[in-house]
PDB file of C-alpha atoms and ligand atoms in Angstrom:
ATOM      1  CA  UNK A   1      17.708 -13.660 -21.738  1.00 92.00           C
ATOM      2  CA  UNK A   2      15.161 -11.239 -19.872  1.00 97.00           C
ATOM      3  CA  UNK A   3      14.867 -11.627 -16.241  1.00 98.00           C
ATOM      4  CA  UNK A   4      10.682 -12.080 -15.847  1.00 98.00           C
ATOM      5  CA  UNK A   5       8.902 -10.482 -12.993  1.00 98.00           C
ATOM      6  CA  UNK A   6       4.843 -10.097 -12.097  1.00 98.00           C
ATOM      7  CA  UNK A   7       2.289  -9.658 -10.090  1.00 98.00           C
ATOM      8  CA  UNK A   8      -0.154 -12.251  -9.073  1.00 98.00           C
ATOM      9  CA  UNK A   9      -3.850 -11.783  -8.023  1.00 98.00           C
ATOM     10  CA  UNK A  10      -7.465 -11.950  -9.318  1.00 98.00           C
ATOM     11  CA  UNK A  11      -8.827 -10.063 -10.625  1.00 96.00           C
ATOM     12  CA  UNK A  12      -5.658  -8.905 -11.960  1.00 97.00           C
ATOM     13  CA  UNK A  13      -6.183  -7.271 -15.737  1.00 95.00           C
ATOM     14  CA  UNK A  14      -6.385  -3.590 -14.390  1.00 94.00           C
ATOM     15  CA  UNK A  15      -3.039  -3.572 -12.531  1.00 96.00           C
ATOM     16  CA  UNK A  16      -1.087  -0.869 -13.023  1.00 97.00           C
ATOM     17  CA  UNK A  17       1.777  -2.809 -11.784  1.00 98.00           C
ATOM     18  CA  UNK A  18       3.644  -3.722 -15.280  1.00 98.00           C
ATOM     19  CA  UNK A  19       3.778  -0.368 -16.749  1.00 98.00           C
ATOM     20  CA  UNK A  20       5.021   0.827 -13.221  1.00 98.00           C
ATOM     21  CA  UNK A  21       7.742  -1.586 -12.899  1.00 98.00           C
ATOM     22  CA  UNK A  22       8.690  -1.639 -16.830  1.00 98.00           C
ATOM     23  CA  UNK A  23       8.918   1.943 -17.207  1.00 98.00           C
ATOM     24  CA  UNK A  24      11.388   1.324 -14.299  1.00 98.00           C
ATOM     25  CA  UNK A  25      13.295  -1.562 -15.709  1.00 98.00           C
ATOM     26  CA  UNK A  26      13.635   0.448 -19.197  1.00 98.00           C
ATOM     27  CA  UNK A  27      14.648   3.823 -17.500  1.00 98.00           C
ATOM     28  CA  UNK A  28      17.626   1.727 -15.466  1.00 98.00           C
ATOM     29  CA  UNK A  29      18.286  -0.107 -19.429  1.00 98.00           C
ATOM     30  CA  UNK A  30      17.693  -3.610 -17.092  1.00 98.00           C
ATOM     31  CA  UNK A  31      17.237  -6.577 -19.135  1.00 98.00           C
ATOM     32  CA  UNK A  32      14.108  -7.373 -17.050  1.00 98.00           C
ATOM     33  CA  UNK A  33      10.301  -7.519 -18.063  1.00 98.00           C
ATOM     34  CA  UNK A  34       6.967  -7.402 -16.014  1.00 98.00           C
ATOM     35  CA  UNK A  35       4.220  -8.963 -16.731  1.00 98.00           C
ATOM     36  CA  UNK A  36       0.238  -9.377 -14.664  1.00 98.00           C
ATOM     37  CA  UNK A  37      -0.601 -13.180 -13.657  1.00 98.00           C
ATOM     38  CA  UNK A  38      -4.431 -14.273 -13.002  1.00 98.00           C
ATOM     39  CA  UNK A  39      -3.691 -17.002 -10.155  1.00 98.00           C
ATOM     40  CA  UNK A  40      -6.260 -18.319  -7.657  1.00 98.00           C
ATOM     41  CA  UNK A  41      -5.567 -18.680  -4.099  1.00 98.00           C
ATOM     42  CA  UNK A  42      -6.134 -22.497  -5.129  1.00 98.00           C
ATOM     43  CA  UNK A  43      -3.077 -22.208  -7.995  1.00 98.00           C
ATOM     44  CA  UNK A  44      -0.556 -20.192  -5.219  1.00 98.00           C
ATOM     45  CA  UNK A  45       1.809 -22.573  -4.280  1.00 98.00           C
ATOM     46  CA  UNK A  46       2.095 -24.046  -7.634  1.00 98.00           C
ATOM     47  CA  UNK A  47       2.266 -20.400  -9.458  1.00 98.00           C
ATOM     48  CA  UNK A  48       5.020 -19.607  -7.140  1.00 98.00           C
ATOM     49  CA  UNK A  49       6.454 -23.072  -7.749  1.00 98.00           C
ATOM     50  CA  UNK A  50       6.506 -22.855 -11.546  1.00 98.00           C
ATOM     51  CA  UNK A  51       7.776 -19.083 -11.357  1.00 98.00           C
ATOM     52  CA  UNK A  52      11.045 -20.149  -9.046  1.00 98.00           C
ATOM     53  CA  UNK A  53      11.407 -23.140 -11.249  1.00 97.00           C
ATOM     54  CA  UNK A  54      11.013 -21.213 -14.528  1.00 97.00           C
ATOM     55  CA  UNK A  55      13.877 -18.364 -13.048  1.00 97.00           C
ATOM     56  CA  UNK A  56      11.514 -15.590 -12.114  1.00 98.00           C
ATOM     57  CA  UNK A  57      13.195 -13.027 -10.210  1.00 98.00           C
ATOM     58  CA  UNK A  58      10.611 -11.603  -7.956  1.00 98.00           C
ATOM     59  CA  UNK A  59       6.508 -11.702  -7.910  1.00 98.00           C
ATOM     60  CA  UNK A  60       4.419  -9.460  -6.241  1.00 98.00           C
ATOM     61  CA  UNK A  61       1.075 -10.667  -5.034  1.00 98.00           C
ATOM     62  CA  UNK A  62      -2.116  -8.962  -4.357  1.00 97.00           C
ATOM     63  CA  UNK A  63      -5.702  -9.513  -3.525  1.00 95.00           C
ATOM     64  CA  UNK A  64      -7.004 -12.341  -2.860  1.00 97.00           C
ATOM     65  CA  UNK A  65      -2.896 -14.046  -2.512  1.00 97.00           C
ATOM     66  CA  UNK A  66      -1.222 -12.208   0.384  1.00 97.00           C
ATOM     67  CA  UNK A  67      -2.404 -13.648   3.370  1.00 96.00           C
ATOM     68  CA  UNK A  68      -2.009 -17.384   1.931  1.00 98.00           C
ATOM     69  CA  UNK A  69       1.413 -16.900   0.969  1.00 98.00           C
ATOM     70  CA  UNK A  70       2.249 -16.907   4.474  1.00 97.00           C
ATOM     71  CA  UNK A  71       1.888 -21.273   4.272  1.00 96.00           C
ATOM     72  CA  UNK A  72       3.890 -20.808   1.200  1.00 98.00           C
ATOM     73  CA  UNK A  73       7.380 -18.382   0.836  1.00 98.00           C
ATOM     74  CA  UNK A  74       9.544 -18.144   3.919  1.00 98.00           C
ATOM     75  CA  UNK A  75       8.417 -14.942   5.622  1.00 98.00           C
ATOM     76  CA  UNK A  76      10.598 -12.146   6.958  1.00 97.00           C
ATOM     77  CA  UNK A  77       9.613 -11.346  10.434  1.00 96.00           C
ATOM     78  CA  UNK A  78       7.627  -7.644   9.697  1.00 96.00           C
ATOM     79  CA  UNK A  79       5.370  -9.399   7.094  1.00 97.00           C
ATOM     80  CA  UNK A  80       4.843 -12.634   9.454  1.00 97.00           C
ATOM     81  CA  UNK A  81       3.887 -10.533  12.123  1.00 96.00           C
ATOM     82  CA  UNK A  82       1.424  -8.310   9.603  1.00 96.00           C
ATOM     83  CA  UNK A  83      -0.023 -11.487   8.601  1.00 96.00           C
ATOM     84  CA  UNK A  84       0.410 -11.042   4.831  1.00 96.00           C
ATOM     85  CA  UNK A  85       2.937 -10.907   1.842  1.00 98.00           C
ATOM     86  CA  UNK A  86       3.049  -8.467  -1.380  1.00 98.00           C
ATOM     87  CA  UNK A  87       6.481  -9.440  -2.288  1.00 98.00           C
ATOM     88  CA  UNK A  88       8.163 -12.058  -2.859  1.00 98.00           C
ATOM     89  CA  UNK A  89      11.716 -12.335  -4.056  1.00 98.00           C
ATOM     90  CA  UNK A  90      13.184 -15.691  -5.730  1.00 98.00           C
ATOM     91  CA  UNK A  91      17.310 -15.088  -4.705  1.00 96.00           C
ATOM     92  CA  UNK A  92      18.151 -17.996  -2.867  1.00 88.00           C
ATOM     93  CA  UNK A  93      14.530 -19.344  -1.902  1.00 94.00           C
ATOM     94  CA  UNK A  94      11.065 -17.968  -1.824  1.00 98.00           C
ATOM     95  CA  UNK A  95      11.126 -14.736   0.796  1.00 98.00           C
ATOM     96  CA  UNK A  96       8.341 -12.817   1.268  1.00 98.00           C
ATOM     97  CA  UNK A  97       8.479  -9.743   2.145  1.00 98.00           C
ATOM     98  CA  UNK A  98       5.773  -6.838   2.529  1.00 98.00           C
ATOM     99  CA  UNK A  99       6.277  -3.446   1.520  1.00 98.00           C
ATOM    100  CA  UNK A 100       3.054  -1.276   1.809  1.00 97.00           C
ATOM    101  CA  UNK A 101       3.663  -0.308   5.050  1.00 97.00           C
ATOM    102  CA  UNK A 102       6.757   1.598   3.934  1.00 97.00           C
ATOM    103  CA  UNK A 103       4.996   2.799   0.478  1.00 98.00           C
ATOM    104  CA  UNK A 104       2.415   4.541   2.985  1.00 98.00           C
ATOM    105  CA  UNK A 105       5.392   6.217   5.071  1.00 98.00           C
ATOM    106  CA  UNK A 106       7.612   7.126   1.996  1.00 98.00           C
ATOM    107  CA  UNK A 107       4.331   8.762   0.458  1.00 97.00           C
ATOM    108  CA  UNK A 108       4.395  11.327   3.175  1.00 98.00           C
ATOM    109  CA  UNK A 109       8.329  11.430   3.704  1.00 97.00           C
ATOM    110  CA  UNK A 110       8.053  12.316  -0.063  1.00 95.00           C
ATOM    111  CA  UNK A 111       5.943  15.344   0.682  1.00 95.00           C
ATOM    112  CA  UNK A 112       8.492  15.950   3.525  1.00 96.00           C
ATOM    113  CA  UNK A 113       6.802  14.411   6.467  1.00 97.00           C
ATOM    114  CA  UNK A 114       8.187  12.326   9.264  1.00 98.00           C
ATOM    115  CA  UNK A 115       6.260  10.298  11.298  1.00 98.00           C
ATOM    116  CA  UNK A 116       8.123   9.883  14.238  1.00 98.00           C
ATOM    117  CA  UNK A 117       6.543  11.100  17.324  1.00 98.00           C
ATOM    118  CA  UNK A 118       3.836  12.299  15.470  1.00 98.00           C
ATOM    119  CA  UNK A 119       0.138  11.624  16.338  1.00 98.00           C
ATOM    120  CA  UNK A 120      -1.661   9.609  13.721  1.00 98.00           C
ATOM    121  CA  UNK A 121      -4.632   8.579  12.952  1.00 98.00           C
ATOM    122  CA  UNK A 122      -5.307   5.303  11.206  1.00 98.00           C
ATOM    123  CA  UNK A 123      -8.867   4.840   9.454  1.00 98.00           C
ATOM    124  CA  UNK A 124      -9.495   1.340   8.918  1.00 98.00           C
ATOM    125  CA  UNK A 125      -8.751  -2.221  10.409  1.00 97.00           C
ATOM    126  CA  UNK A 126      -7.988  -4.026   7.067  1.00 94.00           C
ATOM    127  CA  UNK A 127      -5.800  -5.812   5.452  1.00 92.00           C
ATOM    128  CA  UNK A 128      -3.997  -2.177   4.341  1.00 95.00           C
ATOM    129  CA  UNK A 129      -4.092  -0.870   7.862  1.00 97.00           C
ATOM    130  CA  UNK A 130      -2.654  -3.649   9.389  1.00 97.00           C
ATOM    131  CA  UNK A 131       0.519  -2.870   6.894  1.00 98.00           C
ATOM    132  CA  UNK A 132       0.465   0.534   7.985  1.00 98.00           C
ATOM    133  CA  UNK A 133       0.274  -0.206  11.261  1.00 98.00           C
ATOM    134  CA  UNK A 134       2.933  -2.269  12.120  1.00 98.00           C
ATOM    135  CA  UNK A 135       5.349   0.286   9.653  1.00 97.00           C
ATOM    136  CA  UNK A 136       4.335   3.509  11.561  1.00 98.00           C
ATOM    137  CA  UNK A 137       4.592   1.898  15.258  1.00 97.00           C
ATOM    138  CA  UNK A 138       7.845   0.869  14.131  1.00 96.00           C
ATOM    139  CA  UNK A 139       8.883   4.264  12.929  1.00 97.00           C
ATOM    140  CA  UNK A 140       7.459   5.581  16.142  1.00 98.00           C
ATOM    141  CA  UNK A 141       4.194   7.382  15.000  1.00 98.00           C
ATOM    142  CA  UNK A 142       1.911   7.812  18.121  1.00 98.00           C
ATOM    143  CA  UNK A 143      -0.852   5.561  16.473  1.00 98.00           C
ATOM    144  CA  UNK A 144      -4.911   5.630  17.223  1.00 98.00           C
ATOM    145  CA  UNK A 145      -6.542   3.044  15.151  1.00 98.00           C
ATOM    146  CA  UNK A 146     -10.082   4.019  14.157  1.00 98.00           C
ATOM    147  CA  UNK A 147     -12.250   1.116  12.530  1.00 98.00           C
ATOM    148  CA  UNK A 148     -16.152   1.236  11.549  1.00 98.00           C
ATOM    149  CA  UNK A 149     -15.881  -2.796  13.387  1.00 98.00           C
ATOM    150  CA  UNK A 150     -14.245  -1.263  16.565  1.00 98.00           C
ATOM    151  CA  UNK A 151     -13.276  -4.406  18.184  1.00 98.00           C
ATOM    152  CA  UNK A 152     -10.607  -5.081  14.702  1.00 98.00           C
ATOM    153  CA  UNK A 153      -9.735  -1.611  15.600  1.00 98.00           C
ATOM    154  CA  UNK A 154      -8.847  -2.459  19.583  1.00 98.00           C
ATOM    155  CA  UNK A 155      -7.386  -5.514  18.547  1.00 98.00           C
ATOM    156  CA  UNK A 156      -5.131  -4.268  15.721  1.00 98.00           C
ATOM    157  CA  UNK A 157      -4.429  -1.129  18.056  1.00 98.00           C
ATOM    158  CA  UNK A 158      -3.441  -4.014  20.670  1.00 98.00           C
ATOM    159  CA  UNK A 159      -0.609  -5.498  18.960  1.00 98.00           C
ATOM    160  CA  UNK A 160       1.112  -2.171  17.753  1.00 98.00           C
ATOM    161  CA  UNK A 161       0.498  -0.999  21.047  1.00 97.00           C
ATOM    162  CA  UNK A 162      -1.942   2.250  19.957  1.00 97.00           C
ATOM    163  CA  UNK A 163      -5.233   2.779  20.715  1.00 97.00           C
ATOM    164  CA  UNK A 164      -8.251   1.462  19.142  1.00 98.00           C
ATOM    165  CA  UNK A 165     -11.910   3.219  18.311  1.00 98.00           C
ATOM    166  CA  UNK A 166     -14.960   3.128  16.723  1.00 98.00           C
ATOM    167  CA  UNK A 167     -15.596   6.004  13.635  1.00 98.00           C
ATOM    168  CA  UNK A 168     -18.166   7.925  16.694  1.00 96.00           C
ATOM    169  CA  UNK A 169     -15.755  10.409  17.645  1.00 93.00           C
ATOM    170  CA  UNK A 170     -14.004  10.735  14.553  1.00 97.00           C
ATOM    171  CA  UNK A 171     -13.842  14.582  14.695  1.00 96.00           C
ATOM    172  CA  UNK A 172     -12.333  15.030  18.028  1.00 97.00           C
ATOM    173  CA  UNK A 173      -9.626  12.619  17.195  1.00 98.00           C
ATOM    174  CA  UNK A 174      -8.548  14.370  13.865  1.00 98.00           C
ATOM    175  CA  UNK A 175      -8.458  17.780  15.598  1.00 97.00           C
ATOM    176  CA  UNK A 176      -5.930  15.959  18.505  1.00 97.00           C
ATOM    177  CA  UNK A 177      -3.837  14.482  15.332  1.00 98.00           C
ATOM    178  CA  UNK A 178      -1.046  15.093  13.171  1.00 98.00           C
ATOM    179  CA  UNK A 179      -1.721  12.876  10.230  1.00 98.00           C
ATOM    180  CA  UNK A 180      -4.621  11.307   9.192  1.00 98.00           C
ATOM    181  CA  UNK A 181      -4.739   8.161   7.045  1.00 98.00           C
ATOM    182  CA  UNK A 182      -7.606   6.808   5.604  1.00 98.00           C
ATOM    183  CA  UNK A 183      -6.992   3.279   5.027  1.00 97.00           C
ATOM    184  CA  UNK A 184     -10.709   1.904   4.044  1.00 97.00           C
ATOM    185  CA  UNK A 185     -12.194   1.805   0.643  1.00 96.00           C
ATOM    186  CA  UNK A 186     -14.186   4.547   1.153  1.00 97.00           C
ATOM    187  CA  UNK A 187     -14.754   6.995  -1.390  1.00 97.00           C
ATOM    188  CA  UNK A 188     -13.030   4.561  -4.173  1.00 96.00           C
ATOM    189  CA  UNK A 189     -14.811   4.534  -7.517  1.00 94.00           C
ATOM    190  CA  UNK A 190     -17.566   4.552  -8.390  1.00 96.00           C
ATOM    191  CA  UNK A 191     -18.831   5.466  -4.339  1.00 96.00           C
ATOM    192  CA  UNK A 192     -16.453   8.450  -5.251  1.00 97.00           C
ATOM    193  CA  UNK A 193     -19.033  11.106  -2.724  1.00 97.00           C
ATOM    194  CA  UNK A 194     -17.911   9.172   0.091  1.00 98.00           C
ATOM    195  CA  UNK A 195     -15.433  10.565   2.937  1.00 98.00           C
ATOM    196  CA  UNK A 196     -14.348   9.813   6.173  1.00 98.00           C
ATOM    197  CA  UNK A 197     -13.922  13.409   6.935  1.00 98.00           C
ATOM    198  CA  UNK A 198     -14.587  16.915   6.066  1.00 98.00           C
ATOM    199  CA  UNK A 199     -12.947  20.368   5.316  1.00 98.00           C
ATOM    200  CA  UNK A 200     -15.143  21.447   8.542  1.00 98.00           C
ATOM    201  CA  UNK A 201     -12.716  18.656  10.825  1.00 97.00           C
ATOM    202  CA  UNK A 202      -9.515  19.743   9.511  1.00 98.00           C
ATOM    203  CA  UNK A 203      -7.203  21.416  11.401  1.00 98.00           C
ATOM    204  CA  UNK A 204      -4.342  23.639   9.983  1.00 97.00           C
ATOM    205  CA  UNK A 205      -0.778  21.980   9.973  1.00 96.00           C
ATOM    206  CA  UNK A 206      -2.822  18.674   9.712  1.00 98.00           C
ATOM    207  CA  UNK A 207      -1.589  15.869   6.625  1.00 98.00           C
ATOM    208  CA  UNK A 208      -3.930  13.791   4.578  1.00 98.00           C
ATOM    209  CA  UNK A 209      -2.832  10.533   2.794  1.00 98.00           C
ATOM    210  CA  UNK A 210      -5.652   8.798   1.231  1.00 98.00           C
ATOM    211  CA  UNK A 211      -4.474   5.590   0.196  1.00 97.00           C
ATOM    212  CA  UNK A 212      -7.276   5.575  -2.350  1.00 96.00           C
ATOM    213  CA  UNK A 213      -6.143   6.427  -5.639  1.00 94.00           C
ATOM    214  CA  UNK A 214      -9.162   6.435  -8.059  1.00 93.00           C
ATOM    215  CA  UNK A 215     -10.260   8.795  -8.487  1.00 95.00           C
ATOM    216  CA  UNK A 216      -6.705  10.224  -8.041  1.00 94.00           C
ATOM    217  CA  UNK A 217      -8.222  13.428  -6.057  1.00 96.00           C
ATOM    218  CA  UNK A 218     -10.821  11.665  -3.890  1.00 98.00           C
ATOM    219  CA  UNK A 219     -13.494  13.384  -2.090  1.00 98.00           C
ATOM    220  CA  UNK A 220     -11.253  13.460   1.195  1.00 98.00           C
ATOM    221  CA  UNK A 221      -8.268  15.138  -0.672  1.00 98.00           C
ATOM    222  CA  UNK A 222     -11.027  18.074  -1.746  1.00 98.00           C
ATOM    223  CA  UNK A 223     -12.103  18.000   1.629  1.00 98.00           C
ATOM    224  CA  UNK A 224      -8.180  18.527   3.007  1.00 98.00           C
ATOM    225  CA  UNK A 225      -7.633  21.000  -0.089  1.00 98.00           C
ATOM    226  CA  UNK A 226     -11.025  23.173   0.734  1.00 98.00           C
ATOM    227  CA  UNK A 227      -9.469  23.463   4.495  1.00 98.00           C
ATOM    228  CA  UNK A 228      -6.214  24.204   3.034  1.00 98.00           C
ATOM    229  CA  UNK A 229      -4.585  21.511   5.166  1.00 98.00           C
ATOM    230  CA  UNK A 230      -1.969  19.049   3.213  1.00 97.00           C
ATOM    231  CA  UNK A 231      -2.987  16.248   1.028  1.00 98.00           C
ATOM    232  CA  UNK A 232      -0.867  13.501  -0.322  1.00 97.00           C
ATOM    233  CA  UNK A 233      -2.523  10.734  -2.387  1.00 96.00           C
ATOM    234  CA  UNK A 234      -2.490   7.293  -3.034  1.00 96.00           C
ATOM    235  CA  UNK A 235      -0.279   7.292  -6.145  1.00 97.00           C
ATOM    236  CA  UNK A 236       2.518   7.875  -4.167  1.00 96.00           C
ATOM    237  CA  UNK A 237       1.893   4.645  -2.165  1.00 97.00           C
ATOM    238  CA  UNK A 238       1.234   2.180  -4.653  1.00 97.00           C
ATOM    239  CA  UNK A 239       4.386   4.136  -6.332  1.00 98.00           C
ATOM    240  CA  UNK A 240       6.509   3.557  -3.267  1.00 98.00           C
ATOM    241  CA  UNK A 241       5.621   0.192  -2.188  1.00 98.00           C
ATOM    242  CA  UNK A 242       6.490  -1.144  -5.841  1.00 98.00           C
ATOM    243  CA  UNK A 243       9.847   1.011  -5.472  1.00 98.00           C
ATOM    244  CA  UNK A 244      10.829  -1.011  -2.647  1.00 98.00           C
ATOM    245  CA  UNK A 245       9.710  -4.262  -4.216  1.00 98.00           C
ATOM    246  CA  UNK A 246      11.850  -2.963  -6.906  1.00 98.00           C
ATOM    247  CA  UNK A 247      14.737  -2.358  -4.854  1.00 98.00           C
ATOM    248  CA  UNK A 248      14.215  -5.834  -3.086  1.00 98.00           C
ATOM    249  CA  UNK A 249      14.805  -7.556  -6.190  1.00 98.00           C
ATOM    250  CA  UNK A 250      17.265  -5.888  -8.114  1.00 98.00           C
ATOM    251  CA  UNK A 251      19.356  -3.873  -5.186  1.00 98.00           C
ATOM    252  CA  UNK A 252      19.135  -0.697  -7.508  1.00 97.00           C
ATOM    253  CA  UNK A 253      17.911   2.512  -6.180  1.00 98.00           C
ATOM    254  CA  UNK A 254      14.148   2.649  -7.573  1.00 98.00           C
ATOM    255  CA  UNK A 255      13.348   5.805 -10.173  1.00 98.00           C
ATOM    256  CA  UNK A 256      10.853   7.254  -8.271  1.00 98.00           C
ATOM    257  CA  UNK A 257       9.734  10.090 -10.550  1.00 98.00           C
ATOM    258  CA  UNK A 258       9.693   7.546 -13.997  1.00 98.00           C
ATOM    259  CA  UNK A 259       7.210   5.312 -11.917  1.00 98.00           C
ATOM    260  CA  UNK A 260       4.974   7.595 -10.605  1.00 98.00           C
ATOM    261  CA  UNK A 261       4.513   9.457 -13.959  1.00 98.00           C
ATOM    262  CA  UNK A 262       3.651   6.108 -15.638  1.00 98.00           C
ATOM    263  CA  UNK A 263       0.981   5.372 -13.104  1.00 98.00           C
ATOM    264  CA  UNK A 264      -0.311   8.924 -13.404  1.00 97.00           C
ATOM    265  CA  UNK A 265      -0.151   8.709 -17.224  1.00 96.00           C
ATOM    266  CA  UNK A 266      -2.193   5.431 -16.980  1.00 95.00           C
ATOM    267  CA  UNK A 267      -4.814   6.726 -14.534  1.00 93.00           C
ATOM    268  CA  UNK A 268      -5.433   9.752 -17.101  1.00 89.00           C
ATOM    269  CA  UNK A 269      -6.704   7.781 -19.423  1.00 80.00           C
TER     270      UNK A 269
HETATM  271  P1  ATR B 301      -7.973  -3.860   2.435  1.00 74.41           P
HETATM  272  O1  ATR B 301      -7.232  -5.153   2.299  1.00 74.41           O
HETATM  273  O2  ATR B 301      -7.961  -3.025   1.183  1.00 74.41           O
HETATM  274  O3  ATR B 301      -7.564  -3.088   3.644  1.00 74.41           O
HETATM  275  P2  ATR B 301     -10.284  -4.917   3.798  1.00 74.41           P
HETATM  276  O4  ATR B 301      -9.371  -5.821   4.555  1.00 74.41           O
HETATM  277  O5  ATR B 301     -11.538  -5.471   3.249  1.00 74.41           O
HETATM  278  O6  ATR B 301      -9.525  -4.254   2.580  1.00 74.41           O
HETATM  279  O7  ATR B 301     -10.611  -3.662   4.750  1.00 74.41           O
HETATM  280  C1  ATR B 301     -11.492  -2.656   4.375  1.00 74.41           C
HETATM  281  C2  ATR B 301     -11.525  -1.582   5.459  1.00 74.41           C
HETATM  282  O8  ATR B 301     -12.411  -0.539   5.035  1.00 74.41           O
HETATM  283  C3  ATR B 301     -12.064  -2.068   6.788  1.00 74.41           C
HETATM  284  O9  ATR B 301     -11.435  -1.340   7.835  1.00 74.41           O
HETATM  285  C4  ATR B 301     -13.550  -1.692   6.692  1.00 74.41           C
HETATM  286  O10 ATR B 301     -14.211  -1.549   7.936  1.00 74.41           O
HETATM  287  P3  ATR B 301     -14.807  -2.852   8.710  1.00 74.41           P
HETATM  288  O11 ATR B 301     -13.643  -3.520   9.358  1.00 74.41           O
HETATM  289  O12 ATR B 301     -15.780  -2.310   9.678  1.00 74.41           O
HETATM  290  O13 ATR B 301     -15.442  -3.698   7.627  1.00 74.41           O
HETATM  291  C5  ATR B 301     -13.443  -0.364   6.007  1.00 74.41           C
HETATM  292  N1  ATR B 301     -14.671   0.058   5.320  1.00 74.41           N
HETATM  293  C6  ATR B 301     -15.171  -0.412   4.155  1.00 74.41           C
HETATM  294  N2  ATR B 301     -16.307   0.246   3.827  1.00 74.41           N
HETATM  295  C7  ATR B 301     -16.540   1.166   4.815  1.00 74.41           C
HETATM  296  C8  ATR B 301     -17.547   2.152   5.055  1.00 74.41           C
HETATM  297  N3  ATR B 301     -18.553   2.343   4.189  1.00 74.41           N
HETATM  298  N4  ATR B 301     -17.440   2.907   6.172  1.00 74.41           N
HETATM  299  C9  ATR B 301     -16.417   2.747   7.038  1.00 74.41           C
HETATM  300  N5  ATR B 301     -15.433   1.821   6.872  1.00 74.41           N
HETATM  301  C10 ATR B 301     -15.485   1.043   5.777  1.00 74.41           C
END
């Protein structure tokens, strides 16, 4: 008997979680299958009830779910202290677990970027950031935390123990960073003329990681591309934080390159 895993959110019908995580489980020949979940935050506890009880092996949960599952699934301590859960994993319980952080930083190790010791610059205060956040002050990034709301930006900044800022002196920070990550929706479909920066702020030897990923080249990347500077995209996020989800549940080594084509494939279309 298949082993069922899914994601849970709403809206949920334009995930591109199942094809990511069944190309996987069919590339690896696991007896596994993947399916998308509509579930309010109302319906939580039960959904993840019924899924335990019915043998799921592992959900992931998106918008609006991952904050609330916090009163539901036993935490582990990086996604208690983010204040929100993307994973959770059925072995022995209901753990939750969150993995974008380390999608964001596996994104740029991908591209052959560490961010240890490096200077980086965090757009946004969100829900995302705070994921980021915690994972790059843990992997000892030199964080600044720039927010449009500056005081979520101080006080986000404040428990990773970075530096907070409004979006004012935006330019001067990028040209006194190593990385910049732009965390907020900007420039996500259909606003797709939106950017937090342009080609005229980059530096050489800077690295730009949208976390955007449609459009798949956003107006930031052709802003980093047009300065010649490096861009990595959002793909490779939502790519790695499902390959560690993937990972969590099964304790195989992901297949990187089979998931990211299958999301690229998909956004094609
Ligand atoms: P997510 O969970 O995807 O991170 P979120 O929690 O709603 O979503 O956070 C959205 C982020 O994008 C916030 O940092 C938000 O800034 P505010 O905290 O000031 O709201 C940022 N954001 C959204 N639209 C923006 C815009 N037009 N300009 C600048 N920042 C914007």
């Amino acid at each position: 008997m298949k082993t069922i895993y899914g994601v849970f959110g709403d809206p949920i019908e334009h995930s591109l979680s199942p094809l990511m995580h069944n190309a996987a489980f069919q590339a690896l020949g696991l007896e596994c299958e993947y399916h998308a979940f509509r579930v309010t935050r109302d319906n939580l506890r039960d959904a993840l009830v019924g899924a335990a009880a019915l043998g799921f092996g592992g959900v992931n949960l998106t918008i609006p779910l991952k904050e609330k599952a916090l009163e539901i699934v036993e935490p582990d301590a990086l996604a208690r202290k983010i204040g929100a859960v993307n994973t959770v994993d059925f072995k022995g319980g209901m753990r939750g677990y969150n993995t974008d952080g380390i999608g964001a930083i596996l994104a740029l190790k991908d591209k052959g970027i560490e961010v240890r010791g490096k200077k980086v610059l965090l757009v946004g205060a969100g829900g995302a950031a705070r994921a980021i956040a915690y994972k790059l002050a843990w992997e000892g990034a030199r964080v600044t935390i720039a927010n449009r709301t500056i005081q979520k930006a101080v006080s986000l900044a404040g428990e990773v123990g970075g530096i907070g800022v409004g979006l004012d002196l935006l330019g001067e920070l990028i040209q006194d960073s190593d990385i910049l990550v732009n965390s907020t929706s900007v420039g996500m479909f259909p606003k797709v003329n939106e950017t937090i920066a342009t080609a005229e702020i980059m530096h050489p030897g800077l690295v730009v990681l949208d976390i955007v990923y449609n459009p798949l080249e956003t107006k930031l990347l052709q802003e980093a591309k047009r300065a010649s500077v490096g861009a990595v995209d959002g793909v490779m996020m939502l790519v790695y934080q499902g390959a560690e989800a993937f990972r969590i549940w099964t304790g195989q080594n992901p297949p990187i390159k089979v998931m990211e084509s299958a999301v690229r494939e998909a956004l094609k279309r």
